[in-house]
Coordinates of C-alpha atoms in Angstrom, one line a residue:
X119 CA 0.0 0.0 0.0
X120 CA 1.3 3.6 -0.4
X121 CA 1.9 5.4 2.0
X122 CA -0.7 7.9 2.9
X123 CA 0.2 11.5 3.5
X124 CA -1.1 13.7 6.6
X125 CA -4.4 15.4 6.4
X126 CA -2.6 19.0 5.4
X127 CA -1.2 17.2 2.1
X128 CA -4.6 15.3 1.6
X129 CA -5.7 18.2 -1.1
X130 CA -2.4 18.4 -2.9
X131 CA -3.3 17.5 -6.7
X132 CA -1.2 16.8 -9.9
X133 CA -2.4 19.8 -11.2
X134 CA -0.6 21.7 -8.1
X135 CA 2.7 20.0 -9.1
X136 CA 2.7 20.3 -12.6
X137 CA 2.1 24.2 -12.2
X138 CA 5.7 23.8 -10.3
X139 CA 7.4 22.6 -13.6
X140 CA 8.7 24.7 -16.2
X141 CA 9.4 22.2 -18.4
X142 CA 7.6 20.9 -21.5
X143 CA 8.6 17.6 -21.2
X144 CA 7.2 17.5 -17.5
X145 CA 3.6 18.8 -18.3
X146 CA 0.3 18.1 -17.6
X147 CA -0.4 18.6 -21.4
X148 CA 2.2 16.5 -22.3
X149 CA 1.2 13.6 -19.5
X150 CA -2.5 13.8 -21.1
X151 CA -1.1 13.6 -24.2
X152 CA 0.8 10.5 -24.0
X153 CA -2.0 8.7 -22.0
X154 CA -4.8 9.7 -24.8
X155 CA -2.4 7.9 -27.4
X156 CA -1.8 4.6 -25.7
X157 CA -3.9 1.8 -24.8
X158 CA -3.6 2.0 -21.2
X159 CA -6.2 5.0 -21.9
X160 CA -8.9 2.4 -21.7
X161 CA -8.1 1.4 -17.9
X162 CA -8.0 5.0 -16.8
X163 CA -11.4 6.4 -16.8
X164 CA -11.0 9.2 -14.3
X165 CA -9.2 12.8 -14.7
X166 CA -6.2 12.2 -12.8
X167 CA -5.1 15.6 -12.6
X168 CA -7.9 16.5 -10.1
X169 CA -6.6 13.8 -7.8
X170 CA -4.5 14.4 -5.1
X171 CA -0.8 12.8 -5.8
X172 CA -0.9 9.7 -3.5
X173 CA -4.1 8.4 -5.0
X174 CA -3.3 9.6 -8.8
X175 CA 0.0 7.1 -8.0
X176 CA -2.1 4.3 -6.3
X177 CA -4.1 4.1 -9.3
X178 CA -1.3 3.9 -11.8
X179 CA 0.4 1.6 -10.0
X180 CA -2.4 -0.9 -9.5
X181 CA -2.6 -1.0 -14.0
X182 CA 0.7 -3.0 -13.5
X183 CA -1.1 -5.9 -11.7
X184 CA -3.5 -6.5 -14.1
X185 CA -2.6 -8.4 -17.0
X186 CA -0.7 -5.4 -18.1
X187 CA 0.5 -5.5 -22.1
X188 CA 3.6 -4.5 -23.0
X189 CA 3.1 -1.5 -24.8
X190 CA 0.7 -0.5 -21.7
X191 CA 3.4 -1.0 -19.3
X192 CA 5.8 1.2 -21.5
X193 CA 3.4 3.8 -21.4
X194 CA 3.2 3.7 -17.7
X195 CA 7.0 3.8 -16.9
X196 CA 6.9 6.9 -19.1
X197 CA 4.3 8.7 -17.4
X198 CA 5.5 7.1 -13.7
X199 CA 8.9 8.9 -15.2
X200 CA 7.6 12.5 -15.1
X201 CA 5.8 12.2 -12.2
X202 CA 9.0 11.2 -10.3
X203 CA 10.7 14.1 -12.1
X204 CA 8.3 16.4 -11.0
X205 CA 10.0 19.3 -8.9
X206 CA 7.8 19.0 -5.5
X207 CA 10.8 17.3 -2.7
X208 CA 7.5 16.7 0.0
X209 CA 8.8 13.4 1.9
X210 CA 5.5 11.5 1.6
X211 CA 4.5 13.0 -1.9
X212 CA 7.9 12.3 -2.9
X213 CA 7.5 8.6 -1.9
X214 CA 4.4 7.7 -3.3
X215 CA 6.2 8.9 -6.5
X216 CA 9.2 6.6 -5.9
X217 CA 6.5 3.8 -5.8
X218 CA 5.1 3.9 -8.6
X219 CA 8.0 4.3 -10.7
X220 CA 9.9 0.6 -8.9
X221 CA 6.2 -1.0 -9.5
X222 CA 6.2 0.2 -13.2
X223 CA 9.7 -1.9 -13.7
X224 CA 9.2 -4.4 -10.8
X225 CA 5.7 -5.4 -13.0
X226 CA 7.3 -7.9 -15.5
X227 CA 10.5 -9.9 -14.3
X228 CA 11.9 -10.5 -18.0
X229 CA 15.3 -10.1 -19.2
X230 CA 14.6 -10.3 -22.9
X231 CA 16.9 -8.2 -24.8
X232 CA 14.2 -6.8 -27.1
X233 CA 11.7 -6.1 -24.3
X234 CA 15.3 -4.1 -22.6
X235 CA 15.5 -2.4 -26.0
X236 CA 11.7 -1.8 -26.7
X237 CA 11.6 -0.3 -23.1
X238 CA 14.2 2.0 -23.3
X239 CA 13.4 2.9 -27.1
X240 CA 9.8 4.1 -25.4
X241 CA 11.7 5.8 -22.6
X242 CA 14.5 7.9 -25.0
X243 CA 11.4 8.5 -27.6
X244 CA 9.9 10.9 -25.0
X245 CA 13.3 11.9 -23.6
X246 CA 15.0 12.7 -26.6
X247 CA 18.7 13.1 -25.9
X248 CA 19.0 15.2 -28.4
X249 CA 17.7 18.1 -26.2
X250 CA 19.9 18.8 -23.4
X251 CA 17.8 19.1 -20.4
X252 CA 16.7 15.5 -21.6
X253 CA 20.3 14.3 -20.4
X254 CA 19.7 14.6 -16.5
X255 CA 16.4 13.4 -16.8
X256 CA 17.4 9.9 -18.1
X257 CA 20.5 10.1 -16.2
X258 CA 18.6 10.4 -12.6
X259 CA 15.6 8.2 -14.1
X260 CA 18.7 5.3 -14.8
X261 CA 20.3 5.9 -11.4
X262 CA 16.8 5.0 -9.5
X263 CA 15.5 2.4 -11.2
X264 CA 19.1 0.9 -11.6
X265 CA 18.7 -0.3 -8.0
X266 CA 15.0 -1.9 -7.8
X267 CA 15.4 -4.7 -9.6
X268 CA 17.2 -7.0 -12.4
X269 CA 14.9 -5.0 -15.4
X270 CA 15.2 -2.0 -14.0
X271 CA 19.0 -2.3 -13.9
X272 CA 19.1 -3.7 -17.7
X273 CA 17.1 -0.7 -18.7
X274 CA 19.3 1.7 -16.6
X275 CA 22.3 0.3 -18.4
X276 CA 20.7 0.7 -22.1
X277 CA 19.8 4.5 -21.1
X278 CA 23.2 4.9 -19.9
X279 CA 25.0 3.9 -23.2
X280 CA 22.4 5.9 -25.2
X281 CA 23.8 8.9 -23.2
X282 CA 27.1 8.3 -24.2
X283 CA 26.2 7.4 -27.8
X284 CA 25.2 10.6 -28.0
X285 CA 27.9 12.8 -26.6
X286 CA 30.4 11.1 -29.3
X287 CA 27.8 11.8 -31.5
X288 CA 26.7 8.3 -32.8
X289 CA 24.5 6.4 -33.7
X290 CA 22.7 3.3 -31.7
X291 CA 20.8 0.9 -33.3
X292 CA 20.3 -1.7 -30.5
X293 CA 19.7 -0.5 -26.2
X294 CA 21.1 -3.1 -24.8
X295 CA 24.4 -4.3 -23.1
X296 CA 27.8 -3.8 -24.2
X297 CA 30.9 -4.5 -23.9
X298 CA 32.8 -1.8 -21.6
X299 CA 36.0 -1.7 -24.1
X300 CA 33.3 0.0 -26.1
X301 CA 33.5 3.0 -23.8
X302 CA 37.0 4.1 -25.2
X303 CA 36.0 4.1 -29.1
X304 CA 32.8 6.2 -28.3
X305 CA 34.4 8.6 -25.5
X306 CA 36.8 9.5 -28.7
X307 CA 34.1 10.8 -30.7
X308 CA 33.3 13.4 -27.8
X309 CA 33.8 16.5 -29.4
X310 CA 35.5 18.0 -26.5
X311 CA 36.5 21.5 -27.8
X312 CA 32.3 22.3 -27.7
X313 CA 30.6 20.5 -25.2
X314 CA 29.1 22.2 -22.6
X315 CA 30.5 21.9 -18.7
X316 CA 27.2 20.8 -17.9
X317 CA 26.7 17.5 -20.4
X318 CA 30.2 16.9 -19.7
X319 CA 29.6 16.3 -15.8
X320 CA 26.7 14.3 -17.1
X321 CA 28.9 12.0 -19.1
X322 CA 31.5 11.6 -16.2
X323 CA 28.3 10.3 -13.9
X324 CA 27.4 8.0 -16.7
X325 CA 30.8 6.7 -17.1
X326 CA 31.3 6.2 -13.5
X327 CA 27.1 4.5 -13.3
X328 CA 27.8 2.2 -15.7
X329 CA 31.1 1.2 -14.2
X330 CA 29.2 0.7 -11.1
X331 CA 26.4 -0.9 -12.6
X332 CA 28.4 -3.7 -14.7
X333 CA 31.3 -4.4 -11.8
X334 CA 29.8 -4.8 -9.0
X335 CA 27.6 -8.0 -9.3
X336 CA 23.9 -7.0 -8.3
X337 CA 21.6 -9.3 -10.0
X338 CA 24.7 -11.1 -12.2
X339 CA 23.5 -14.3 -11.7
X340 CA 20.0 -13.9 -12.7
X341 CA 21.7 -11.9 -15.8
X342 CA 24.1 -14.7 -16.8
X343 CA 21.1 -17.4 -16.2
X344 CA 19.3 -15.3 -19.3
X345 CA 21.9 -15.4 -21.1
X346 CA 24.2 -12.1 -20.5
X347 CA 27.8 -12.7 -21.4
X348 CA 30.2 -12.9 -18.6
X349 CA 32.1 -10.2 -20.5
X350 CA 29.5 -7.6 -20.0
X351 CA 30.9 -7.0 -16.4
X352 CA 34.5 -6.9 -16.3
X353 CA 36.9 -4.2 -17.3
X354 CA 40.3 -6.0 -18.7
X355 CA 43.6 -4.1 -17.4
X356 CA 43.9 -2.0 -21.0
X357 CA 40.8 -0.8 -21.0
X358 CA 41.1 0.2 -18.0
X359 CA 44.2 2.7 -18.9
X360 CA 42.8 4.1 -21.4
X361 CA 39.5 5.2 -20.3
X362 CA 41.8 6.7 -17.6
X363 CA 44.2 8.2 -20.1
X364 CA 40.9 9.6 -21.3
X365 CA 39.3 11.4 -17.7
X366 CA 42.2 13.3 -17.5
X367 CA 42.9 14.4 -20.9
X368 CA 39.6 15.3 -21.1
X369 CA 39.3 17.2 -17.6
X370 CA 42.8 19.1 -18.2
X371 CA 41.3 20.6 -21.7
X372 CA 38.0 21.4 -20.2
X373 CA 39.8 23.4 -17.5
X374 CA 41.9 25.1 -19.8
X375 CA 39.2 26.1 -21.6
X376 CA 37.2 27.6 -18.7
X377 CA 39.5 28.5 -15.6
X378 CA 35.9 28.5 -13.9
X379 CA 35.2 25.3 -14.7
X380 CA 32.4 24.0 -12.4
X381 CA 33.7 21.9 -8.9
X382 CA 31.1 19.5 -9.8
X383 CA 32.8 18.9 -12.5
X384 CA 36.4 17.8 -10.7
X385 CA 34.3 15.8 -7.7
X386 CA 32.9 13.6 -10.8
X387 CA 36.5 13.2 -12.7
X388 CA 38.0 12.4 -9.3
X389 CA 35.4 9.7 -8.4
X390 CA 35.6 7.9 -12.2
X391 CA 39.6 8.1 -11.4
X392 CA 39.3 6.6 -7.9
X393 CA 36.9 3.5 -9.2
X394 CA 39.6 2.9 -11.8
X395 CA 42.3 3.4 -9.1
X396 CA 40.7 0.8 -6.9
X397 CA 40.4 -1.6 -10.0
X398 CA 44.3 -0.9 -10.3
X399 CA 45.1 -1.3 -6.9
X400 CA 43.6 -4.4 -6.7
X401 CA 44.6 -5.9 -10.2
X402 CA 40.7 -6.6 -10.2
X403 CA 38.6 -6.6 -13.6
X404 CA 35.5 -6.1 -10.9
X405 CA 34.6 -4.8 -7.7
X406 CA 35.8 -7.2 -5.2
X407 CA 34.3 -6.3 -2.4
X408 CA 30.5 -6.6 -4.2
X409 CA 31.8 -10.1 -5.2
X410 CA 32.6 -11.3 -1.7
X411 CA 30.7 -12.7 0.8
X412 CA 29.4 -12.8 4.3
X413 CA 31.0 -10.7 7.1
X414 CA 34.3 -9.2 4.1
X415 CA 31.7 -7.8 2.4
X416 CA 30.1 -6.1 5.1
X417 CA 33.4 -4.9 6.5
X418 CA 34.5 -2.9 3.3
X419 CA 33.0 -0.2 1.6
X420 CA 32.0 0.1 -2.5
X421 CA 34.7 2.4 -4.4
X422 CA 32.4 1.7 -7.4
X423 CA 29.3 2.6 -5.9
X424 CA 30.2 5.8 -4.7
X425 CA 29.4 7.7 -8.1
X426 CA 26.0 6.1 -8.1
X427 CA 23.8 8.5 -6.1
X428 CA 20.4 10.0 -7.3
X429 CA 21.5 12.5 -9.8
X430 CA 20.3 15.5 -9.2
X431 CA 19.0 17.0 -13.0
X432 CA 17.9 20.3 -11.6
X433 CA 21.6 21.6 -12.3
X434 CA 22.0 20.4 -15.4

């Protein structure tokens, strides 16, 4: 059950929070819009607009338990999508939100590579990356539902290449998982001598997510039982080099390009650099602590996982 917020907060509608946004992409026109051209338009007969957050969320998120279709269940991960991203930070308001966005992944449990691909497809269709206010949105929608569950994190990963497909500036055909030697051909095509400070702190976080997401062992079984290459997560000793040749080549020219260059921007070089550091260190193509067990595992702390926080796309 979600959680039901106190009386004060009983009245506080989806209108209310869209009016916050100032965003296209995150309006109720735009919501409506992408309803009234799905299927799942025929299970919601009510304005949900009028209804207060909580029980807009409830109702969403009850659609996934009912023989939901694919393309209905793409629907609702895009619209569970804006409603997390909506800018209204009330704790109980907030979580509702969080709900419904883990229930609109946790609702099928397949690994399928196509259903990965069609997901995200649906996802980057709305989010176009093209537009650059579109890059933190997918970039905190992959760091959340990265962590609720095996499809979640299979999605997450396909959004994250897609970002860095598209700072190199080319072209994906297939979302799915790949190879992290891959990393260094595309982080090449960055056209460095334009980007702004702002996509390139995004493309650090993504670098450093996906190193998280494919070292450190969360739900590697169930992906190598659907058949997930064991290559997929590891990062062989030369690769590693050079994507580290590559953070600080790249950080020393966008400094000297901007003496003001943002301290976000350093704090996400310098945690890319310590998860490659700690591979190094270790002479691991993992993270070894996320592969141990019992009471080691517990006693050490996650280099790798420290870049994957909730991204925060209000700055960017």
């Amino acid at each position: 059950m979600l959680p039901n917020p106190r009386k004060s907060n009983l009245k506080v509608t989806l209108d209310e929070i869209f009016a916050t946004s100032s965003s296209q992409l995150l309006s109720w026109r735009n919501f409506r819009s992408i309803l009234t051209r799905s299927p799942l338009r025929e299970r919601v007969n009510i304005e949900l607009n009028k209804l207060p957050v909580y029980q807009s969320c409830q109702l969403l998120w009850e659609l996934s338990y009912k023989n939901i279709q694919a393309e209905e269940l793409a629907t609702l991960q895009v619209l569970a999508s804006i409603i997390y991203l909506l800018p209204n930070d009330h704790k109980l308001l907030k979580k509702a939100r969080k709900m419904l966005l883990k229930k609109s992944f946790q609702a099928r449990a397949s690994l399928n590579p196509m259903l990965v691909h069609y997901f995200s497809e649906n996802l980057l269709s709305h989010f176009n990356l093209s537009r650059r206010s579109s890059v933190g949105f997918v970039l905190t929608i992959a760091s959340f539902i990265s962590t609720k569950c095996a499809l979640g994190k299979a999605v997450a990963v396909a959004l994250l290449w897609a970002i860095v497909f598209q700072c190199g500036e080319n072209q994906i055909l297939l979302h799915q998982h790949r190879d992290l030697a891959d990393l260094n051909c595309i982080l090449n095509c960055v056209p460095l001598e334009v980007i702004s400070q702002d996509i390139y702190c995004s493309l650090l976080h993504t670098v450093g997510c996906l190193l998280n997401l494919m070292l450190c062992n969360k739900w590697q079984s169930q992906f190598q039982a659907n058949g997930y290459s064991s290559f997929y997560f590891r990062l062989l000793p030369q690769d590693r080099q050079n994507l580290k040749a590559w953070v600080k080549q790249s950080l020393q020219l966008i400094e000297s390009q901007n003496k003001k260059a943002q301290y976000r921007i350093r704090y996400a070089a310098d945690k890319v650099l310590a998860s490659l550091d700690y591979l190094e260190s270790t002479s691991a193509q993992w993270c070894l602590v996320c592969h141990s067990k019992g009471s080691k595992k517990k006693a050490k702390v996650c280099v790798l996982g420290q870049i994957n926080n909730i991204y925060d796309c209000s700055k960017v």
